[in-house]
Amino acid sequence: MIKNLIVLLFLAIPLSVAYTQNFEGKVTYKVVYETKNPEVTDHLWETHLGTQLDFYFKNGNYKVNSNGALVEWQLYLNKTNKIYKKIKDETSVFGTDASMVVDSLVSYETKEEVKAILGHTCKQIVLTCKEGTYEYHYSNKYKLDFNQYSKHEFDNWASYLKLSGSVPLKIVIENKQYRMVMTAINIEPIPLDDSLFVMPPELKIIKVE
């Protein structure tokens, strides 16, 4: 069971004033799971993957901290185009090439909507893939540069940013395993120290293919 969950980790946390520069700061998401796997309960997803995710964005990099029991953090580095996932109490990290396509994009749809998240009127993008759908709600107020993530094909992050160029304020991922809803409950444009996006040298990297 745990082995299967580790494989799914890279799919679960995907990969979110009008600023002229790219957004730098922290976004906190509340996460709700609805399982579709009879062997995994909602509670088990919540316990292992967490019900709160803190995303930090800066200069084409991002880091995610989780309050789950299994995943400690996830780090994407633009310069290597790699995603690293740290399991709690382990001295190694799982690393994968962010250019890997795990679910091919079939089509997309854009919608104008009036739904507000954190007081911001949001637009919507729905990516339909072979194995599921990714639904994003975003405001143009918080910009992300597509060019800094253009090689990040994993979880179709580059496809989303090419269409929106913005931090998602809500993400709904639906596939054969679960329906996951991430909703931003706080967003803070704040300066972040570069050390937040440095891979600890003492950690061994285990390649995931």
XYZ file of N, CA and C in Angstrom:
627
model
N 0.815 -1.204 0.000
C 0.000 0.000 0.000
C 0.856 1.265 0.000
N 1.874 1.313 0.901
C 2.723 2.511 0.978
C 3.492 2.703 -0.316
N 3.968 1.595 -0.919
C 4.702 1.696 -2.177
C 3.833 2.323 -3.253
N 2.577 1.910 -3.338
C 1.661 2.476 -4.322
C 1.401 3.950 -4.060
N 1.308 4.318 -2.781
C 1.086 5.716 -2.445
C 2.264 6.575 -2.871
N 3.492 6.067 -2.688
C 4.678 6.837 -3.075
C 4.674 7.100 -4.573
N 4.289 6.104 -5.364
C 4.208 6.291 -6.808
C 3.210 7.379 -7.149
N 2.094 7.413 -6.396
C 1.039 8.396 -6.668
C 1.363 9.783 -6.143
N 2.379 9.905 -5.292
C 2.693 11.198 -4.695
C 2.991 12.246 -5.757
N 3.691 11.840 -6.808
C 4.062 12.804 -7.833
C 2.866 13.263 -8.646
N 1.771 12.513 -8.573
C 0.559 12.885 -9.284
C -0.389 13.677 -8.398
N -0.249 13.535 -7.088
C -1.204 14.142 -6.161
C -0.899 15.600 -5.878
N 0.395 15.923 -5.914
C 0.742 17.282 -5.536
C 1.361 17.981 -6.755
N 0.725 17.230 -7.846
C 1.008 18.124 -8.928
C 1.791 19.009 -8.434
N 1.776 19.265 -8.270
C 1.825 20.684 -8.815
C -0.139 19.492 -8.355
N -1.235 27.935 -8.354
C -1.444 27.929 -8.097
C -1.286 29.479 -7.406
N -4.256 44.762 -6.163
C -2.966 45.199 -6.718
C -2.732 44.399 -7.989
N -2.351 44.756 -9.132
C -2.004 44.066 -10.370
C -0.505 44.139 -10.516
N 0.167 42.977 -10.406
C 1.615 42.957 -10.414
C 2.131 42.902 -11.838
N 3.100 43.741 -12.145
C 3.729 43.695 -13.450
C 4.860 42.684 -13.428
N 5.432 42.403 -12.255
C 6.479 41.392 -12.134
C 5.861 40.055 -11.750
N 6.684 39.016 -11.799
C 6.198 37.691 -11.411
C 5.889 37.649 -9.926
N 4.908 36.846 -9.585
C 4.555 36.686 -8.186
C 5.698 36.014 -7.427
N 6.038 36.575 -6.294
C 6.970 35.974 -5.356
C 6.298 35.975 -3.994
N 6.190 34.796 -3.393
C 5.528 34.742 -2.106
C 4.964 33.373 -1.805
N 3.974 33.370 -0.916
C 3.428 32.126 -0.353
C 1.923 32.043 -0.621
N 1.486 30.850 -1.020
C 0.057 30.569 -1.177
C -0.277 29.341 -0.332
N -1.277 29.456 0.527
C -1.706 28.344 1.364
C -3.021 27.796 0.829
N -3.048 26.484 0.611
C -4.235 25.822 0.077
C -4.827 24.848 1.099
N -6.133 24.868 1.203
C -6.856 23.819 1.921
C -7.133 22.703 0.919
N -6.923 21.449 1.336
C -7.049 20.326 0.409
C -8.108 19.337 0.904
N -8.988 18.929 -0.006
C -10.034 17.951 0.298
C -9.943 16.828 -0.735
N -10.036 15.581 -0.261
C -9.954 14.421 -1.127
C -11.264 13.639 -1.126
N -11.598 13.129 -2.303
C -12.719 12.204 -2.437
C -12.186 10.971 -3.174
N -12.019 9.869 -2.464
C -11.365 8.710 -3.050
C -12.239 8.003 -4.079
N -11.569 7.394 -5.055
C -12.241 6.527 -6.019
C -11.635 5.129 -5.979
N -10.653 4.975 -5.131
C -9.961 3.700 -4.969
C -10.545 2.990 -3.748
N -11.168 1.833 -3.928
C -11.796 1.147 -2.792
C -10.810 0.726 -1.709
N -9.519 0.707 -2.030
C -8.505 0.302 -1.056
C -7.944 1.485 -0.266
N -8.326 2.704 -0.650
C -7.806 3.904 0.014
C -8.968 4.805 0.403
N -9.106 5.109 1.676
C -10.195 5.965 2.150
C -9.827 7.441 1.989
N -10.836 8.301 2.079
C -10.585 9.746 2.081
C -9.607 10.103 3.195
N -9.844 9.509 4.350
C -9.023 9.812 5.526
C -7.560 9.425 5.296
N -7.334 8.319 4.597
C -5.954 7.884 4.346
C -5.241 8.854 3.413
N -5.926 9.325 2.364
C -5.337 10.351 1.498
C -4.988 11.590 2.328
N -5.935 12.025 3.145
C -5.734 13.234 3.946
C -4.575 13.065 4.931
N -4.525 11.897 5.571
C -3.483 11.653 6.567
C -2.096 11.629 5.939
N -1.945 10.927 4.835
C -0.636 10.770 4.218
C -0.203 11.990 3.394
N -1.131 12.585 2.638
C -0.759 13.677 1.740
C -1.023 15.058 2.326
N -1.883 15.128 3.337
C -2.099 16.401 4.012
C -3.361 17.115 3.584
N -3.860 17.957 4.480
C -5.048 18.772 4.205
C -4.695 20.241 4.033
N -3.405 20.558 4.148
C -2.936 21.926 3.894
C -1.588 21.876 3.188
N -1.479 22.659 2.125
C -0.240 22.764 1.361
C 0.177 24.225 1.304
N 1.434 24.490 1.649
C 1.995 25.841 1.552
C 2.940 25.880 0.347
N 2.566 26.656 -0.669
C 3.377 26.801 -1.877
C 4.194 28.091 -1.798
N 5.473 28.004 -2.178
C 6.356 29.169 -2.242
C 6.868 29.291 -3.674
N 6.671 30.458 -4.299
C 7.083 30.692 -5.676
C 8.147 31.792 -5.738
N 9.209 31.542 -6.524
C 10.209 32.583 -6.761
C 11.063 32.224 -7.978
N 11.137 33.131 -8.937
C 12.059 33.028 -10.071
C 11.996 31.682 -10.796
N 10.811 31.187 -11.022
C 10.668 29.943 -11.760
C 10.861 28.698 -10.922
N 11.044 28.856 -9.626
C 11.150 27.730 -8.696
C 9.899 27.696 -7.816
N 9.610 26.539 -7.259
C 8.574 26.477 -6.235
C 8.913 25.398 -5.216
N 8.400 25.592 -4.013
C 8.525 24.594 -2.960
C 7.166 24.420 -2.300
N 6.851 23.183 -1.929
C 5.567 22.872 -1.295
C 5.821 22.165 0.028
N 5.282 22.711 1.100
C 5.322 22.048 2.400
C 3.940 21.488 2.709
N 3.907 20.263 3.230
C 2.650 19.577 3.514
C 2.521 19.279 4.997
N 1.283 19.265 5.495
C 1.051 18.854 6.883
C 0.689 17.369 6.975
N 0.909 16.627 5.875
C 0.626 15.202 5.862
C 1.684 14.394 6.599
N 1.365 13.139 6.882
C 2.262 12.275 7.638
C 3.344 11.652 6.777
N 3.166 11.653 5.471
C 4.118 10.979 4.585
C 5.059 11.954 3.879
N 4.508 12.945 3.223
C 5.323 13.892 2.452
C 5.708 15.075 3.319
N 7.002 15.399 3.341
C 7.476 16.567 4.089
C 7.501 17.809 3.210
N 8.136 17.679 2.036
C 8.149 18.792 1.093
C 8.418 18.311 -0.325
N 8.097 19.194 -1.262
C 8.377 18.976 -2.671
C 9.056 20.231 -3.201
N 10.089 20.046 -4.026
C 10.874 21.173 -4.527
C 11.059 21.049 -6.026
N 10.729 22.128 -6.760
C 11.015 22.198 -8.198
C 12.079 23.247 -8.437
N 13.145 22.846 -9.147
C 14.236 23.760 -9.475
C 14.266 24.001 -10.978
N 14.106 25.250 -11.345
C 14.062 25.633 -12.747
C 15.361 25.291 -13.480
N 16.500 25.479 -12.823
C 17.791 25.296 -13.499
C 18.057 23.845 -13.897
N 17.476 22.898 -13.179
C 17.657 21.485 -13.505
C 16.398 20.867 -14.117
N 15.282 21.571 -14.027
C 13.973 21.060 -14.444
C 13.676 19.717 -13.791
N 13.945 19.662 -12.495
C 13.707 18.445 -11.722
C 12.756 18.742 -10.564
N 11.967 17.722 -10.203
C 11.083 17.790 -9.045
C 11.602 16.805 -8.010
N 11.777 17.280 -6.789
C 12.284 16.437 -5.705
C 11.214 16.353 -4.611
N 10.979 15.140 -4.124
C 9.965 14.951 -3.093
C 10.594 14.268 -1.890
N 10.478 14.910 -0.727
C 11.078 14.417 0.508
C 10.017 13.725 1.353
N 10.269 12.460 1.683
C 9.401 11.704 2.577
C 9.895 11.927 4.006
N 8.973 12.084 4.935
C 9.351 12.368 6.322
C 10.198 11.245 6.913
N 11.193 11.650 7.700
C 12.082 10.742 8.415
C 12.979 9.916 7.501
N 13.102 10.334 6.234
C 14.002 9.653 5.303
C 15.213 10.544 5.022
N 16.338 9.922 4.659
C 17.567 10.670 4.358
C 17.804 10.764 2.855
N 16.757 10.504 2.092
C 16.848 10.585 0.642
C 15.600 11.284 0.102
N 15.661 11.669 -1.163
C 14.511 12.292 -1.820
C 14.242 11.550 -3.126
N 12.991 11.548 -3.538
C 12.625 11.004 -4.835
C 12.693 12.131 -5.853
N 13.424 11.901 -6.935
C 13.573 12.942 -7.950
C 13.060 12.482 -9.296
N 12.412 13.377 -10.016
C 11.908 13.037 -11.344
C 12.129 14.206 -12.290
N 12.261 13.877 -13.558
C 12.440 14.878 -14.601
C 11.088 15.531 -14.873
N 11.016 16.846 -14.732
C 9.745 17.549 -14.910
C 9.295 17.611 -16.362
N 10.156 17.183 -17.295
C 9.748 17.129 -18.700
C 8.931 15.876 -18.998
N 8.832 14.976 -18.004
C 8.077 13.732 -18.185
C 6.581 14.026 -18.318
N 5.981 13.470 -19.345
C 4.534 13.598 -19.551
C 3.865 12.357 -18.971
N 3.112 12.524 -17.892
C 2.472 11.381 -17.248
C 1.012 11.221 -17.662
N 0.432 12.264 -18.236
C -0.954 12.197 -18.692
C -1.111 13.188 -19.840
N -1.184 12.672 -21.057
C -1.172 13.514 -22.255
C -2.414 14.395 -22.351
N -2.189 15.646 -22.702
C -3.278 16.601 -22.877
C -4.053 16.292 -24.149
N -5.383 16.221 -24.031
C -6.255 15.943 -25.167
C -6.890 17.223 -25.678
N -7.410 18.039 -24.754
C -8.072 19.285 -25.140
C -8.128 20.213 -23.937
N -8.501 21.452 -24.186
C -8.671 22.398 -23.084
C -9.846 23.318 -23.367
N -10.358 23.894 -22.297
C -11.484 24.822 -22.400
C -11.261 25.971 -21.440
N -11.509 27.177 -21.901
C -11.392 28.355 -21.038
C -12.778 28.943 -20.808
N -12.992 29.426 -19.591
C -14.291 29.981 -19.228
C -14.110 31.269 -18.436
N -14.974 32.225 -18.690
C -15.057 33.409 -17.847
C -16.077 33.099 -16.757
N -15.775 33.463 -15.522
C -16.728 33.185 -14.459
C -16.670 34.281 -13.407
N -17.671 34.340 -12.595
C -17.771 35.400 -11.597
C -17.436 34.904 -10.203
N -17.135 33.602 -10.080
C -16.826 33.058 -8.767
C -15.596 33.736 -8.191
N -15.698 34.140 -6.932
C -14.592 34.845 -6.278
C -13.870 33.921 -5.300
N -12.541 33.997 -5.312
C -11.698 33.283 -4.356
C -10.779 34.308 -3.715
N -10.822 34.390 -2.400
C -10.068 35.411 -1.653
C -10.375 36.817 -2.158
N -11.616 37.000 -2.581
C -12.058 38.320 -3.032
C -11.697 38.645 -4.465
N -11.107 37.711 -5.199
C -10.692 37.946 -6.580
C -11.606 37.193 -7.542
N -12.166 37.902 -8.509
C -12.952 37.254 -9.551
C -12.020 36.399 -10.409
N -12.388 35.153 -10.607
C -11.491 34.208 -11.266
C -11.991 33.782 -12.642
N -11.034 33.457 -13.498
C -11.300 32.781 -14.755
C -11.025 31.294 -14.538
N -11.431 30.483 -15.512
C -11.299 29.038 -15.347
C -10.704 28.408 -16.599
N -9.825 27.443 -16.377
C -9.272 26.622 -17.451
C -9.460 25.164 -17.067
N -9.964 24.371 -17.997
C -10.120 22.938 -17.771
C -9.271 22.200 -18.799
N -8.295 21.427 -18.312
C -7.468 20.591 -19.179
C -8.012 19.166 -19.132
N -8.394 18.637 -20.272
C -8.853 17.261 -20.364
C -7.709 16.403 -20.877
N -7.336 15.409 -20.085
C -6.216 14.532 -20.418
C -6.727 13.101 -20.601
N -5.847 12.209 -21.009
C -6.259 10.829 -21.263
C -6.757 10.133 -20.009
N -6.151 10.469 -18.850
C -6.474 9.764 -17.616
C -7.316 10.573 -16.631
N -7.620 11.825 -16.963
C -8.402 12.628 -16.026
C -8.473 14.080 -16.448
N -8.905 14.935 -15.525
C -9.049 16.361 -15.815
C -8.349 17.200 -14.750
N -7.892 18.387 -15.172
C -7.293 19.375 -14.284
C -8.077 20.672 -14.480
N -8.684 21.139 -13.420
C -9.486 22.367 -13.484
C -8.796 23.437 -12.639
N -8.526 24.590 -13.258
C -7.812 25.672 -12.588
C -8.677 26.932 -12.555
N -8.683 27.603 -11.415
C -9.321 28.904 -11.271
C -8.210 29.891 -10.914
N -8.173 31.020 -11.599
C -7.056 31.941 -11.395
C -7.484 33.387 -11.602
N -6.693 34.265 -11.020
C -6.858 35.704 -11.207
C -5.598 36.243 -11.879
N -5.779 37.151 -12.832
C -4.632 37.762 -13.516
C -3.813 38.663 -12.595
N -4.275 38.836 -11.386
C -3.574 39.703 -10.435
C -2.223 39.142 -10.030
N -2.107 37.818 -10.002
C -0.876 37.184 -9.516
C -0.209 36.433 -10.665
N 0.834 37.033 -11.239
C 1.446 36.537 -12.457
C 2.565 35.532 -12.196
N 2.659 34.549 -13.096
C 3.806 33.655 -13.177
C 4.258 33.624 -14.630
N 5.567 33.630 -14.850
C 6.120 33.677 -16.195
C 6.163 32.271 -16.794
N 5.387 32.048 -17.834
C 5.370 30.744 -18.501
C 6.763 30.318 -18.942
N 7.578 31.267 -19.420
C 8.903 30.925 -19.936
C 9.790 30.279 -18.874
N 9.550 30.604 -17.616
C 10.354 30.022 -16.537
C 9.916 28.584 -16.199
N 8.750 28.186 -16.704
C 8.239 26.844 -16.438
C 7.934 26.087 -17.733
N 8.436 26.560 -18.849
C 8.047 26.018 -20.155
C 8.422 24.552 -20.348
N 9.416 24.061 -19.582
C 9.835 22.662 -19.705
C 9.161 21.769 -18.659
N 8.329 22.357 -17.835
C 7.665 21.623 -16.750
C 6.391 20.971 -17.286
N 6.558 19.846 -17.991
C 5.417 19.142 -18.577
C 4.692 18.264 -17.566
N 5.376 17.924 -16.480
C 4.783 17.048 -15.465
C 3.499 17.674 -14.928
N 2.435 16.869 -14.879
C 1.118 17.343 -14.441
C 0.575 18.474 -15.306
N 1.121 18.627 -16.531
C 0.666 19.637 -17.490
C 0.745 21.061 -16.935
N 1.725 21.290 -16.039
C 1.898 22.614 -15.443
C 2.227 23.664 -16.506
N 3.100 23.305 -17.462
C 3.457 24.248 -18.528
C 2.243 24.586 -19.391
N 1.419 23.591 -19.672
C 0.221 23.830 -20.487
C -0.718 24.814 -19.804
N -0.893 24.631 -18.498
C -1.749 25.555 -17.749
C -1.187 26.966 -17.782
N 0.118 27.117 -17.508
C 0.710 28.458 -17.437
C 0.751 29.146 -18.799
N 0.880 28.375 -19.856
C 0.867 28.969 -21.189
C -0.473 29.635 -21.469
N -1.535 29.067 -20.924
C -2.886 29.608 -21.122
C -3.225 30.720 -20.143
N -2.690 30.653 -18.922
C -3.116 31.582 -17.868
C -2.053 32.592 -17.458
N -0.812 32.148 -17.343
C 0.258 33.020 -16.866
C 0.037 33.500 -15.441
N -0.655 32.705 -14.643
C -1.047 33.164 -13.309
C -0.986 32.045 -12.275
N -0.858 32.448 -11.012
C -0.917 31.513 -9.885
C -2.343 30.970 -9.775
N -2.538 29.673 -9.705
C -3.899 29.150 -9.512
C -4.383 29.391 -8.088
N -5.632 29.800 -7.962
C -6.239 29.991 -6.648
C -7.114 28.803 -6.256
N -7.404 27.966 -7.230
C -8.116 26.725 -6.945
C -7.738 25.710 -8.014
N -7.503 24.469 -7.591
C -7.178 23.390 -8.513
C -8.045 22.189 -8.159
N -8.682 21.619 -9.174
C -9.470 20.400 -8.990
C -8.880 19.338 -9.921
N -8.352 18.275 -9.326
C -7.767 17.185 -10.099
C -8.650 15.956 -9.926
N -9.072 15.393 -11.050
C -9.926 14.214 -10.987
C -9.359 13.127 -11.891
N -9.143 11.943 -11.314
C -8.657 10.808 -12.082
C -9.252 9.526 -11.503
N -8.695 8.380 -11.863
C -9.250 7.107 -11.416
C -9.016 6.855 -9.932
N -8.052 7.553 -9.335
C -7.709 7.323 -7.931
C -8.506 8.197 -6.963
N -8.748 9.455 -7.339
C -9.392 10.383 -6.413
C -9.855 11.647 -7.129
N -10.620 12.427 -6.413
C -10.920 13.810 -6.793
C -10.320 14.676 -5.697
N -9.414 15.545 -6.048
C -8.739 16.397 -5.077
C -9.044 17.860 -5.382
N -9.445 18.601 -4.362
C -9.757 20.018 -4.520
C -8.815 20.831 -3.633
N -8.026 21.695 -4.247
C -7.127 22.597 -3.537
C -7.661 24.021 -3.682
N -7.991 24.651 -2.573
C -8.531 26.012 -2.608
C -7.647 26.939 -1.788
N -7.213 28.027 -2.384
C -6.360 28.976 -1.675
C -7.139 29.642 -0.546
N -6.552 29.623 0.653
C -7.174 30.289 1.795
C -6.354 31.504 2.225
N -5.168 31.651 1.637
C -4.344 32.829 1.914
C -3.280 32.958 0.838
N -3.010 34.186 0.425
C -1.939 34.447 -0.533
C -1.179 35.681 -0.076
N 0.153 35.546 0.020
C 1.000 36.615 0.536
C 2.137 36.915 -0.438
N 2.116 38.069 -1.091
C 3.272 38.481 -1.884
C 4.369 38.971 -0.933
N 5.389 38.160 -0.715
C 6.463 38.500 0.228
C 7.806 38.085 -0.369
N 8.887 38.788 -0.013
C 10.208 38.367 -0.472
C 10.588 37.036 0.174
N 11.176 36.157 -0.616
C 11.594 34.854 -0.129
C 13.107 34.704 -0.262
N 13.718 34.105 0.727
C 15.155 33.884 0.695
C 15.492 32.773 -0.299
N 16.587 32.969 -1.049
C 16.982 31.963 -2.036
C 17.289 30.609 -1.408
N 17.647 30.602 -0.134
C 17.996 29.347 0.531
C 16.818 28.387 0.612
N 15.606 28.917 0.467
C 14.413 28.076 0.505
C 14.389 27.102 -0.669
N 15.101 27.467 -1.739
C 15.061 26.678 -2.968
C 16.401 25.984 -3.248
N 17.075 25.603 -2.194
C 18.347 24.888 -2.308
C 18.155 23.451 -1.819
N 18.607 22.502 -2.631
C 18.523 21.102 -2.236
C 19.556 20.805 -1.151
N 19.138 20.298 0.009
C 20.096 19.946 1.062
C 21.113 18.930 0.531
N 22.401 19.249 0.592
C 23.442 18.391 -0.024
C 23.563 17.016 0.611
N 23.094 16.866 1.852
C 23.242 15.581 2.536
C 22.202 14.546 2.101
N 21.223 14.966 1.328
C 20.156 14.049 0.915
C 20.518 13.285 -0.360
N 20.337 11.982 -0.321
C 20.566 11.145 -1.483
C 19.350 11.225 -2.402
N 19.582 11.333 -3.715
C 18.491 11.437 -4.677
C 18.228 10.076 -5.312
N 16.990 9.616 -5.202
C 16.557 8.362 -5.833
C 15.729 8.727 -7.063
N 16.202 8.353 -8.222
C 15.536 8.727 -9.463
C 14.259 7.935 -9.667
N 13.180 8.633 -10.010
C 11.890 7.997 -10.314
C 11.634 8.141 -11.805
N 11.357 7.027 -12.458
C 11.098 7.064 -13.896
C 9.708 6.540 -14.200
